[in-house]
Coordinates of C-alpha atoms and ligand atoms in Angstrom, one line a residue:
X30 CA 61.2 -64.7 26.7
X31 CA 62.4 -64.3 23.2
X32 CA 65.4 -63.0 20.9
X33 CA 66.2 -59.9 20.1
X34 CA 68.5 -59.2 17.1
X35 CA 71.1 -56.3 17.4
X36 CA 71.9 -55.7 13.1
X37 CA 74.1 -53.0 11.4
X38 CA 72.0 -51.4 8.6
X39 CA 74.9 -50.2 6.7
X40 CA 78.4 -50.8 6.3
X41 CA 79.4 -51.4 9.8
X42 CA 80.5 -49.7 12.4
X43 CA 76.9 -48.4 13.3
X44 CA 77.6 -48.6 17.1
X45 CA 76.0 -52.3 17.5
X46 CA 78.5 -52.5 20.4
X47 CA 77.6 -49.4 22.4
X48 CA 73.7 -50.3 22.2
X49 CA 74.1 -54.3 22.9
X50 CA 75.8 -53.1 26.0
X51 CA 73.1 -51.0 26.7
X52 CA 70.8 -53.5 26.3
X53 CA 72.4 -56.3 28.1
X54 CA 71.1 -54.5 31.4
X55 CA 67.8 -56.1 30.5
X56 CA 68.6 -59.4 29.4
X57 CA 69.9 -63.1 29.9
X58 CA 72.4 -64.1 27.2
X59 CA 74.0 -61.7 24.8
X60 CA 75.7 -64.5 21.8
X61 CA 77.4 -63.4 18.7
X62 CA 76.0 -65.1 15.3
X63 CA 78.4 -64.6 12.3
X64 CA 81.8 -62.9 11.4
X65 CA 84.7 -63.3 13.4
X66 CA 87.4 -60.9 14.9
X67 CA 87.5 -58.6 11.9
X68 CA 84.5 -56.8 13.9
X69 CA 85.5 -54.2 16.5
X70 CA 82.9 -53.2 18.6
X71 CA 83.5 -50.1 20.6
X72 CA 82.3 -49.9 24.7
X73 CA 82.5 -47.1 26.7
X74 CA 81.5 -46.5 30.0
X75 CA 82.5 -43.9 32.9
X76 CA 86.1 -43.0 31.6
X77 CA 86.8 -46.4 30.1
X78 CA 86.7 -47.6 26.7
X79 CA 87.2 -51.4 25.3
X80 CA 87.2 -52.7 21.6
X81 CA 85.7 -56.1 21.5
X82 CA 86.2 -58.2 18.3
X83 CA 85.0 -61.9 19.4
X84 CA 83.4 -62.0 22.9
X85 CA 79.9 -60.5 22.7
X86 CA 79.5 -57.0 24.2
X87 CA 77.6 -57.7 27.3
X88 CA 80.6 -59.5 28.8
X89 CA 80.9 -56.6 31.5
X90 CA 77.3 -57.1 33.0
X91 CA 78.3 -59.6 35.7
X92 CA 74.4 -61.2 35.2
X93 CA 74.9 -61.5 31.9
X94 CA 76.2 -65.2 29.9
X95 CA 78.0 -64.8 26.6
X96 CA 77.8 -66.9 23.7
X97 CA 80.0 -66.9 20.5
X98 CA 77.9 -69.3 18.2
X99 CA 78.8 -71.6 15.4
X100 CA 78.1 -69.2 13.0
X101 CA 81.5 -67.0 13.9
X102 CA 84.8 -68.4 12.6
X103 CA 87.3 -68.1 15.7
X104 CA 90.8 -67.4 16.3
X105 CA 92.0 -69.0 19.1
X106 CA 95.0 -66.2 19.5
X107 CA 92.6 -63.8 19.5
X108 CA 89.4 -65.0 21.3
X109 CA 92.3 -66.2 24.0
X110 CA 93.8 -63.2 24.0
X111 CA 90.4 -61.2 24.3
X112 CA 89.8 -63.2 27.3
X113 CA 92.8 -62.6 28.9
X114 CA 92.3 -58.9 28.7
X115 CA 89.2 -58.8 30.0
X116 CA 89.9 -60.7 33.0
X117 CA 92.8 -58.3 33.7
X118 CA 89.9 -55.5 34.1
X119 CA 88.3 -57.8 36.5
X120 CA 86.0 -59.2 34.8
X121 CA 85.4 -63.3 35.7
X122 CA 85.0 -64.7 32.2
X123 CA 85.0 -69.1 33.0
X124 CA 81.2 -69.6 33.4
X125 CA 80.0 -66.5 31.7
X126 CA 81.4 -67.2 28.2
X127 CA 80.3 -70.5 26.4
X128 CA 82.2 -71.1 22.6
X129 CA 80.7 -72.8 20.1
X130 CA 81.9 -76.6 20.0
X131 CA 80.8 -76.3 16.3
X132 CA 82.4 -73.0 15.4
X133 CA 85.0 -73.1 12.9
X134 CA 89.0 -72.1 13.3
X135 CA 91.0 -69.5 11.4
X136 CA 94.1 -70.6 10.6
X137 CA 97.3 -68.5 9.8
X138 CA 97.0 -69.9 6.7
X139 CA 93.8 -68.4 6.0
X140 CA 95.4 -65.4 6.7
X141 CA 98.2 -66.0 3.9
X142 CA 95.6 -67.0 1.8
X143 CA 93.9 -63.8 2.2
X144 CA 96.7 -61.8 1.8
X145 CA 98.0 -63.0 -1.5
X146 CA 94.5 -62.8 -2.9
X147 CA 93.9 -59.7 -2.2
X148 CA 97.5 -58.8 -3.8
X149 CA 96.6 -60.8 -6.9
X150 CA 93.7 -58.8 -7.3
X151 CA 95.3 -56.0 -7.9
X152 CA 93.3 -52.7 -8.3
X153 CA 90.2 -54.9 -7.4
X154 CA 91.2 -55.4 -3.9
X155 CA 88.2 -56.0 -1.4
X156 CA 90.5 -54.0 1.4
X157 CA 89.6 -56.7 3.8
X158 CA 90.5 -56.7 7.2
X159 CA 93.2 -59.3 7.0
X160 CA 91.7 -61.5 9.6
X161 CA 91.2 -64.6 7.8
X162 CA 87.5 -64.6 7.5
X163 CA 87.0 -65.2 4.0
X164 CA 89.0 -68.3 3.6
X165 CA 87.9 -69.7 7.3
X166 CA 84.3 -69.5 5.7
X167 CA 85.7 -71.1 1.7
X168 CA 87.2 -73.9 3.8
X169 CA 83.9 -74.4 6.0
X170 CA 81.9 -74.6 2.7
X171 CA 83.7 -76.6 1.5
X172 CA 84.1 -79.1 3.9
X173 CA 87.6 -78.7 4.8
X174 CA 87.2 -76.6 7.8
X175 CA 88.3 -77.3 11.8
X176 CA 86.3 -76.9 14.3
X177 CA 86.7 -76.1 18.0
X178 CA 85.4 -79.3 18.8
X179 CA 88.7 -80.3 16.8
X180 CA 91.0 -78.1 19.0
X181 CA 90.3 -80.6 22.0
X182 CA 91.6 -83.4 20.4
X183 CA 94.6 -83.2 19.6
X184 CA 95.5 -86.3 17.2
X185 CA 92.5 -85.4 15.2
X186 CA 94.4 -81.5 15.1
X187 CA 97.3 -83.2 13.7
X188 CA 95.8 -85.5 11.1
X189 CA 93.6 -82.4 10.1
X190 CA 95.8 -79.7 10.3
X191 CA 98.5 -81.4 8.5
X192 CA 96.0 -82.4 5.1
X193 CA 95.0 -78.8 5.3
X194 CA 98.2 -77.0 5.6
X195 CA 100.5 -79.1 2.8
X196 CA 97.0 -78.3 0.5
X197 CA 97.9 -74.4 1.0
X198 CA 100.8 -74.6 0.7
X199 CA 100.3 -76.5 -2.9
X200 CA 98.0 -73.5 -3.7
X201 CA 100.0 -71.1 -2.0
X202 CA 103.7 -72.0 -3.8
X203 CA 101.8 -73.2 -7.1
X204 CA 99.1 -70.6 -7.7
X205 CA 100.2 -67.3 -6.2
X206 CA 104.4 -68.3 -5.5
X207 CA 104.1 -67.1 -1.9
X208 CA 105.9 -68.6 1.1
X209 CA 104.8 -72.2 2.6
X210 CA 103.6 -72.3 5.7
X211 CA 105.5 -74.6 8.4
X212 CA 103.6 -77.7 9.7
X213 CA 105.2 -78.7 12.6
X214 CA 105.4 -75.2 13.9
X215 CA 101.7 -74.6 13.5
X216 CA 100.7 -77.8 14.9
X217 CA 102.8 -77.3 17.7
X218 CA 101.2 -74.1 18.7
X219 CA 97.9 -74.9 18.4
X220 CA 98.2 -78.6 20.2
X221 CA 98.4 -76.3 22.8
X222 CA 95.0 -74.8 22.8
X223 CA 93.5 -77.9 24.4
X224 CA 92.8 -77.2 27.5
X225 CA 93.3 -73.2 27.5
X226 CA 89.6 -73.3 25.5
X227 CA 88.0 -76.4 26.7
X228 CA 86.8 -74.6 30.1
X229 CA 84.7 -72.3 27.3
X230 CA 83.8 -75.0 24.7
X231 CA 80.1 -76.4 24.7
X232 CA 77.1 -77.0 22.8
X233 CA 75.8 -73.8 22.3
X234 CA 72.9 -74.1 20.7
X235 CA 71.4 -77.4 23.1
X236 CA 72.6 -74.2 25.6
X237 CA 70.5 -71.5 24.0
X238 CA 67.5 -72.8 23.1
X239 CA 66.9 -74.5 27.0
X240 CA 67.3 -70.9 28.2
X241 CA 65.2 -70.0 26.1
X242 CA 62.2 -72.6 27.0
X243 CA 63.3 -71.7 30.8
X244 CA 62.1 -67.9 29.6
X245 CA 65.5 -66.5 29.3
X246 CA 65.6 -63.2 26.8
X247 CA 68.5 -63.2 24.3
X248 CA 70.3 -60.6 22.4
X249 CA 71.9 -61.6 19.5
X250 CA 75.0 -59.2 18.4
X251 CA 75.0 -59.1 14.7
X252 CA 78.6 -57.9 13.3
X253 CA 79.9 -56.0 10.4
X254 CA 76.7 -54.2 8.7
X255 CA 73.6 -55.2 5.7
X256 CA 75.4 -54.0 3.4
X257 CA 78.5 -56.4 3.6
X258 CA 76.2 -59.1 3.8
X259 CA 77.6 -61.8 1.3
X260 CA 74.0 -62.2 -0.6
X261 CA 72.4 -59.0 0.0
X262 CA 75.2 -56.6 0.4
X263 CA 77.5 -55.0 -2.6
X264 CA 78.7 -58.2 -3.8
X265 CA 81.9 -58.8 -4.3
X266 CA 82.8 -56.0 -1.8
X267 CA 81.2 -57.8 1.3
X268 CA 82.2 -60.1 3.6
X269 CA 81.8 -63.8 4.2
X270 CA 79.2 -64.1 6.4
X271 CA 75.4 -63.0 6.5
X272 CA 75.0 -60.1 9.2
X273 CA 71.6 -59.7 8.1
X274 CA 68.5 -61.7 10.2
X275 CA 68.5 -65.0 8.8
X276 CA 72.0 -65.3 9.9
X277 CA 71.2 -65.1 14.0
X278 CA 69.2 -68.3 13.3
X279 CA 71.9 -70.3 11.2
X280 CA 74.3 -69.0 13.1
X281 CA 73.3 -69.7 17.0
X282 CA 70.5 -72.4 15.9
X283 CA 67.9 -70.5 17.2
X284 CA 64.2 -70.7 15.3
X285 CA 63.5 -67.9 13.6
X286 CA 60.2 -68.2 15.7
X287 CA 61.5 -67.1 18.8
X288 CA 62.9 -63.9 17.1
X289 CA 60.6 -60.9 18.6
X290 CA 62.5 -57.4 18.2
X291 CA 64.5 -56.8 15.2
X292 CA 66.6 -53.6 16.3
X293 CA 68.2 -51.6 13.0
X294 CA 71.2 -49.9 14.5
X295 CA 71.6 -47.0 11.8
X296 CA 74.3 -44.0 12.1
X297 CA 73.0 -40.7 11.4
X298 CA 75.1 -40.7 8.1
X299 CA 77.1 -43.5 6.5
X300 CA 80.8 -44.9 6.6
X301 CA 82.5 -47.5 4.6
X302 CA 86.0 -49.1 5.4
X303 CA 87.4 -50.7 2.6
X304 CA 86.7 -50.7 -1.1
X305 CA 83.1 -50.5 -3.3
X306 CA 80.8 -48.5 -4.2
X307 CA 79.4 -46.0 -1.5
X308 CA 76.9 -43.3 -3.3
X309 CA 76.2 -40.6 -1.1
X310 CA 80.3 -40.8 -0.1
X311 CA 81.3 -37.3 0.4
X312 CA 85.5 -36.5 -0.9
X313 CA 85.0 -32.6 0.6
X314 CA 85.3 -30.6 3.7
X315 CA 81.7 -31.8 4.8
X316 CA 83.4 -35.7 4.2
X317 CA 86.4 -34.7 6.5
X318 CA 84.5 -33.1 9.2
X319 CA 82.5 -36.2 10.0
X320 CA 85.7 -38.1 10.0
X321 CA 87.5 -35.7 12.6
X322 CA 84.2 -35.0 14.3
X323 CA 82.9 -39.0 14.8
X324 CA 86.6 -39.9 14.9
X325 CA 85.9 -42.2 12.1
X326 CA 89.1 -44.7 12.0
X327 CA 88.3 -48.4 12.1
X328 CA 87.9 -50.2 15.7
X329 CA 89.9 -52.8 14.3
X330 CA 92.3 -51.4 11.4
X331 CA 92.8 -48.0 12.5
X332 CA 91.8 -47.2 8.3
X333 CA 89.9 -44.1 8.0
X334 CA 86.7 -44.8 7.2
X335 CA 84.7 -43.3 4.1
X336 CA 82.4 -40.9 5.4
X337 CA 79.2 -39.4 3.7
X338 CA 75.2 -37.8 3.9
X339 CA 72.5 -41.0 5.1
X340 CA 71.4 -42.8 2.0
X341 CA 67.7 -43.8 2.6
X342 CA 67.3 -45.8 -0.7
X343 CA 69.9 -48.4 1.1
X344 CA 68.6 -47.7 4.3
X345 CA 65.1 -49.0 3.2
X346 CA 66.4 -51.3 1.2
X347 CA 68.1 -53.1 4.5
X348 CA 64.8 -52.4 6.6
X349 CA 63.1 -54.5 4.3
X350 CA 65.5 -57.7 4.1
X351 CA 65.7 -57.9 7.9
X352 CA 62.0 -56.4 8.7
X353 CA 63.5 -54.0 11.3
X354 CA 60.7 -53.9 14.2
X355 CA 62.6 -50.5 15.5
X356 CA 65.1 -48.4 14.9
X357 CA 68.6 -47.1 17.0
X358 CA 69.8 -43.9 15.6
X359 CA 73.5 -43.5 16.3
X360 CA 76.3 -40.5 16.6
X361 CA 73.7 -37.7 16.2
X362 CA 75.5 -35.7 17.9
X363 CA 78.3 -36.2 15.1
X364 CA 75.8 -33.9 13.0
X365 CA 76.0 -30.7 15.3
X366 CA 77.8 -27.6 13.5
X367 CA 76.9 -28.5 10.0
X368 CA 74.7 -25.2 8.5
X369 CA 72.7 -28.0 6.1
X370 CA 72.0 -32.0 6.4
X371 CA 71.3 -33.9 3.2
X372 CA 69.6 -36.7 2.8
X373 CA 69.7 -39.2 0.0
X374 CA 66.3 -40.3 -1.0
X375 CA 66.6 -41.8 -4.2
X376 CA 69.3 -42.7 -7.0
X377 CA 69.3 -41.2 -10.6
X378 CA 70.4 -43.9 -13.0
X379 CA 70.8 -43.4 -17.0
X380 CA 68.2 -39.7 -16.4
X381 CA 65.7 -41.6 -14.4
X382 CA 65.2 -41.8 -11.0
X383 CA 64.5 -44.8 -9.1
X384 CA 64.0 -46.2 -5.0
X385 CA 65.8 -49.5 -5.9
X386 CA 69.0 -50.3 -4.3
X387 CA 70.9 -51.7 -7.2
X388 CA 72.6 -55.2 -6.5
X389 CA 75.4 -55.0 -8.9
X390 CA 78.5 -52.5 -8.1
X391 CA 78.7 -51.6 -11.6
X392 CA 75.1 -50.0 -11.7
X393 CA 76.0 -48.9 -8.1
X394 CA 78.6 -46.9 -8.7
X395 CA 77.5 -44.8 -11.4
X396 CA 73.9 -43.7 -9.8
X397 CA 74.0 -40.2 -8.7
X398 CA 72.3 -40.1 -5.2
X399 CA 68.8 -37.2 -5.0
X400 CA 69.1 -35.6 -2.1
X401 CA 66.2 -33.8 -0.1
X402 CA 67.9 -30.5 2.1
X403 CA 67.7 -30.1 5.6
X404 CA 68.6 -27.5 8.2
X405 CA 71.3 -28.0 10.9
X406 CA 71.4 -27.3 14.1
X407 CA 74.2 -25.9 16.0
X408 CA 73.9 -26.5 20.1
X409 CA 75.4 -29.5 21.5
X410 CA 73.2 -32.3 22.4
X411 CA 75.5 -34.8 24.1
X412 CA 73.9 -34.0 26.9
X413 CA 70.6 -34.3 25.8
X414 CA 68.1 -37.0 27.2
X415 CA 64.8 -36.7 25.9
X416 CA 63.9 -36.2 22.8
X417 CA 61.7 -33.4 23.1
X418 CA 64.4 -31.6 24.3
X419 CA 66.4 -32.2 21.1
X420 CA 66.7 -28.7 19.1
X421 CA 63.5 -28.6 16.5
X422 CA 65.3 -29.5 13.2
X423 CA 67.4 -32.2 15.0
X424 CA 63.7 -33.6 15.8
X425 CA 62.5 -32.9 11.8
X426 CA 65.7 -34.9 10.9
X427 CA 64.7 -37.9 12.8
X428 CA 61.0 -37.9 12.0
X429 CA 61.9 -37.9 8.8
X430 CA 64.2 -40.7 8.8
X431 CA 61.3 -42.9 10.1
X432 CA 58.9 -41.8 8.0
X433 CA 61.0 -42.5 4.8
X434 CA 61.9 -46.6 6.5
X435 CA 58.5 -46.8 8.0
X436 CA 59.9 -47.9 10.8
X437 CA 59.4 -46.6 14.4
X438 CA 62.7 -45.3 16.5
X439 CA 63.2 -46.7 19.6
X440 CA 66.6 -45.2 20.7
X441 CA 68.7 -41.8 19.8
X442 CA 72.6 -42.2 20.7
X443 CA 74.1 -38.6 21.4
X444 CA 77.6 -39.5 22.4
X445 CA 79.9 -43.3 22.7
X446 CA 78.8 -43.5 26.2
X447 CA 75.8 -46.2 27.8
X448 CA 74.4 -43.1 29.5
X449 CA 74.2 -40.8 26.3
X450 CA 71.5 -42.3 24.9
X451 CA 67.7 -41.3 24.4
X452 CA 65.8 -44.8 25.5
X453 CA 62.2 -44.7 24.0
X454 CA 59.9 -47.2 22.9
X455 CA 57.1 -45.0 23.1
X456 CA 58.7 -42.1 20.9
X457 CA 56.9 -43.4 17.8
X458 CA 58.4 -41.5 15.5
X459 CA 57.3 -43.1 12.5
X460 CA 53.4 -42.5 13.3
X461 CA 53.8 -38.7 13.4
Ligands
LIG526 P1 80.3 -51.2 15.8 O1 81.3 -51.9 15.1 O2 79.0 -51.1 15.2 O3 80.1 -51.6 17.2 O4 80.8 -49.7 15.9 P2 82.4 -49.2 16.2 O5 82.6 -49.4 17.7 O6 83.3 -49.8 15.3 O7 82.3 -47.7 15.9 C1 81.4 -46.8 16.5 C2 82.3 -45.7 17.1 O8 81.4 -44.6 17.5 C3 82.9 -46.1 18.4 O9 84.1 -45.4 18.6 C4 81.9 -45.7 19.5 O10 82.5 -45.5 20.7 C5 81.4 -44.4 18.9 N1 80.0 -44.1 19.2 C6 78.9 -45.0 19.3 N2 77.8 -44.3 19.4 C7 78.1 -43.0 19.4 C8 77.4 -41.7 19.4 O11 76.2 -41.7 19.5 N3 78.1 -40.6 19.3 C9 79.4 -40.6 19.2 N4 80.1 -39.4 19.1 N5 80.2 -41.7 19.1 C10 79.5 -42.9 19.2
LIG527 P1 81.9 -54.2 12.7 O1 81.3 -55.5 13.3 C1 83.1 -52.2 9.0 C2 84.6 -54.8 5.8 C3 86.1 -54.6 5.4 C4 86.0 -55.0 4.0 C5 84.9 -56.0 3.9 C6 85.5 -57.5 3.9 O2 82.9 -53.6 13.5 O3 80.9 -53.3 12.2 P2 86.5 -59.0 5.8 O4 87.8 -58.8 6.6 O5 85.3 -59.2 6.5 O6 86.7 -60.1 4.7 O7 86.4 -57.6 4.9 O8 84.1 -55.9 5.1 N1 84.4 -55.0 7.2 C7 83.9 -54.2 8.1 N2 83.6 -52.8 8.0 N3 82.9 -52.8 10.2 C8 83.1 -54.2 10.4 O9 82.7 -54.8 11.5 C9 83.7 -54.9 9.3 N4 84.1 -56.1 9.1 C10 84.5 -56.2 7.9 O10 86.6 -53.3 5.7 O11 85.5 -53.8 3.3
LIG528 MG1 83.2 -51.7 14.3

């Protein structure tokens, strides 16, 4: 059995983690590939909800083995602290949740680090999470990183966590005048990591790719969305990591071979937390309502999130670096009420109009988005669970969504929980 990619096709906060729960009822392994806690994906199921940020959404399917790959960069407070919280739902987590031996740490110095840059920068700010992921991926490029495998030894901790701290704090005092950080007191606390992780700790990849020659099916959880992604996203307002496809293989070690199903999880209109350019970003009533309506505040910050109409230019533009095979059309139900859905089709640059998604910001932010006009439709489907029982122009929305990608849609979610969701891989939206 083969791999199946779960990927944001925006900026984030699609719903990846309400659909890779639903689809870990069907498969082996679910295993994180890139990013690191400053993704929170949302779970809800009967009257409980849970924000995950490290340990891969399937972790409550009891059949169901968790990865975190070396791709992600890990916070031991965090991934232990996950851990500890989902045990006290009941959840057995020893044996079900394998870490990366290869993964690389975050530090609270990264977390400095990030802070005072994105003081420094002023009105330029990213408007990161604050979770350390850009440095923990600087210090892996270049060579400096730790490792988990490092965590388990702890002389080698010392020696390495000692070089790397009194280097920040050179560039922390010299460059930017901040605080230093304390040596000892780090060390001390993370010497103590040892053998809380070491019952998690293995070699994930030797792990994954014998399950998958034993015909086990995988479901990679991508994080954070297409649009962040550090090449093909809207550079320099990204993250570090590549959420797109290529990422599940560098980041678990699978070959891209084995990769079958490509799944494109795409909200019915857009959000952005955080800075850059966002085109079709609506600063009106129409903005507001999706906020209030989708309850648009970050999983992890609690920021509000940007909200605004669907912008196929990007949309297409992400179908076609990650070759979605189908599509997972989120928060639909988010779109009831509104008298008139628009859609933005292409971008109108210096009085021409063009398909392209642009790749630098400044070109970005001055296109003017076309839009094509749809009607609304006002009955609630959150109850809905076929899709020919959706009302008619709720259907015309969707077709037209996969006409413009190309790509067929496979699922419709019409409400946070596993069992509001329209399953379909027959629905073939995008032959019609
Ligand atoms: P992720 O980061 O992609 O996993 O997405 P988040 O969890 O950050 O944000 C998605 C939010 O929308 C969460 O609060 C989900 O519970 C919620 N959600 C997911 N799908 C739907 C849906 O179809 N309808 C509604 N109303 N909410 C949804
Ligand atoms: P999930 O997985 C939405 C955004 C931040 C910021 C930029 C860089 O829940 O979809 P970082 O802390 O990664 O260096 O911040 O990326 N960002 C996200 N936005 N959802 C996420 O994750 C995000 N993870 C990072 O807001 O703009
Ligand atoms: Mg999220």
């Amino acid at each position: 059995m083969p791999v199946s990619v779960v990927i944001g096709s925006q900026w984030g906060d699609e719903g990846k983690g309400k659909i890779v729960d639903l689809l870990s009822q069907e498969v082996d392994i679910v295993a994180r590939y890139q990013g690191g806690a400053n993704a929170g994906h949302t779970i809800c199921w009967g009257d409980q909800t849970f924000v995950l940020h490290l340990v891969p959404s399937g972790i409550f399917h009891e059949g169901v083995t968790c990865v975190i790959g070396n791709g992600v960069v890990i916070d031991p407070v965090a991934v232990m602290e996950e851990i500890r919280m989902i045990r006290e739902l009941g959840y057995e987590v020893e044996g079900r949740l394998f870490i990366s031996h290869n993964a690389h740490l975050i530090m609270p110095y990264h977390k400095r680090i990030e802070q005072v840059r994105e003081q420094a920068r002023d009105g330029g700010a990213i408007g990161t999470t604050g979770r350390g992921i850009g440095p923990a991926y600087v210090d892996k490029f270049a060579r400096t990183g730790i490792r988990v495998v490092d965590l388990l030894d702890r002389d080698v901790l010392r020696t390495k966590l000692t070089r790397a701290i009194e280097e920040k704090n050179t560039l922390l005092r010299g460059v930017y005048g901040a605080e230093e950080l304390d040596v000892d007191a780090i060390i001390e606390e993370y010497v103590e990591f040892d053998k809380r992780i070491d019952p998690y700790v293995t070699d994930t990849t030797e792990y994954l790719c014998q399950a998958l020659r034993a015909g086990k099916h995988v479901l990679a959880e991508g994080a954070q969305g297409s649009l962040l992604d550090v090449d093909f996203g809207t550079y320099p307002y990204v993250t570090s990591s590549h959420p797109t496809v290529g990422g599940c293989c560098t980041g678990l070690g699978v070959p891209p071979t084995e990769i079958e199903r490509v799944i494109g999880i795409v909200k019915a209109y857009c959000t952005r937390v955080g800075n850059g350019p966002f085109p079709t970003e609506l600063e009106d009533a129409t903005g507001e309502q999706l906020r209030n309506v989708g309850h648009e505040y970050g999983a992890t910050t609690g920021r509000p999130r940007r909200c605004g109409w669907l912008d196929l230019v990007a949309l297409r533009y992400t179908s076609m670096v990650n070759g979605f095979t189908d599509l997972a059309i989120t928060k639909l139900d988010v779109l009831s009420g509104l008298d008139e859905l628009k859609v933005c089709t292409r971008y109108r640059y210096d009085g021409k109009e063009t398909t392209r998604f642009p790749s630098e910001v400044q070109t970005l932010e001055r296109v003017e988005p076309v839009y094509e006009s749809f009607p609304g439709w006002q009955e609630d489907i959150t109850e809905v669970r076929r899709f020919e029982d959706l009302p008619a122009n709720a259907q015309r929305y969707l077709r037209f969504i996969a006409e413009q990608v190309g790509v067929e849609i496979s699922m419709i979610s019409t409400g946070p929980k596993r069992s509001q969701t329209i399953v379909d891989r027959g629905l073939a939206l995008a032959a019609d």
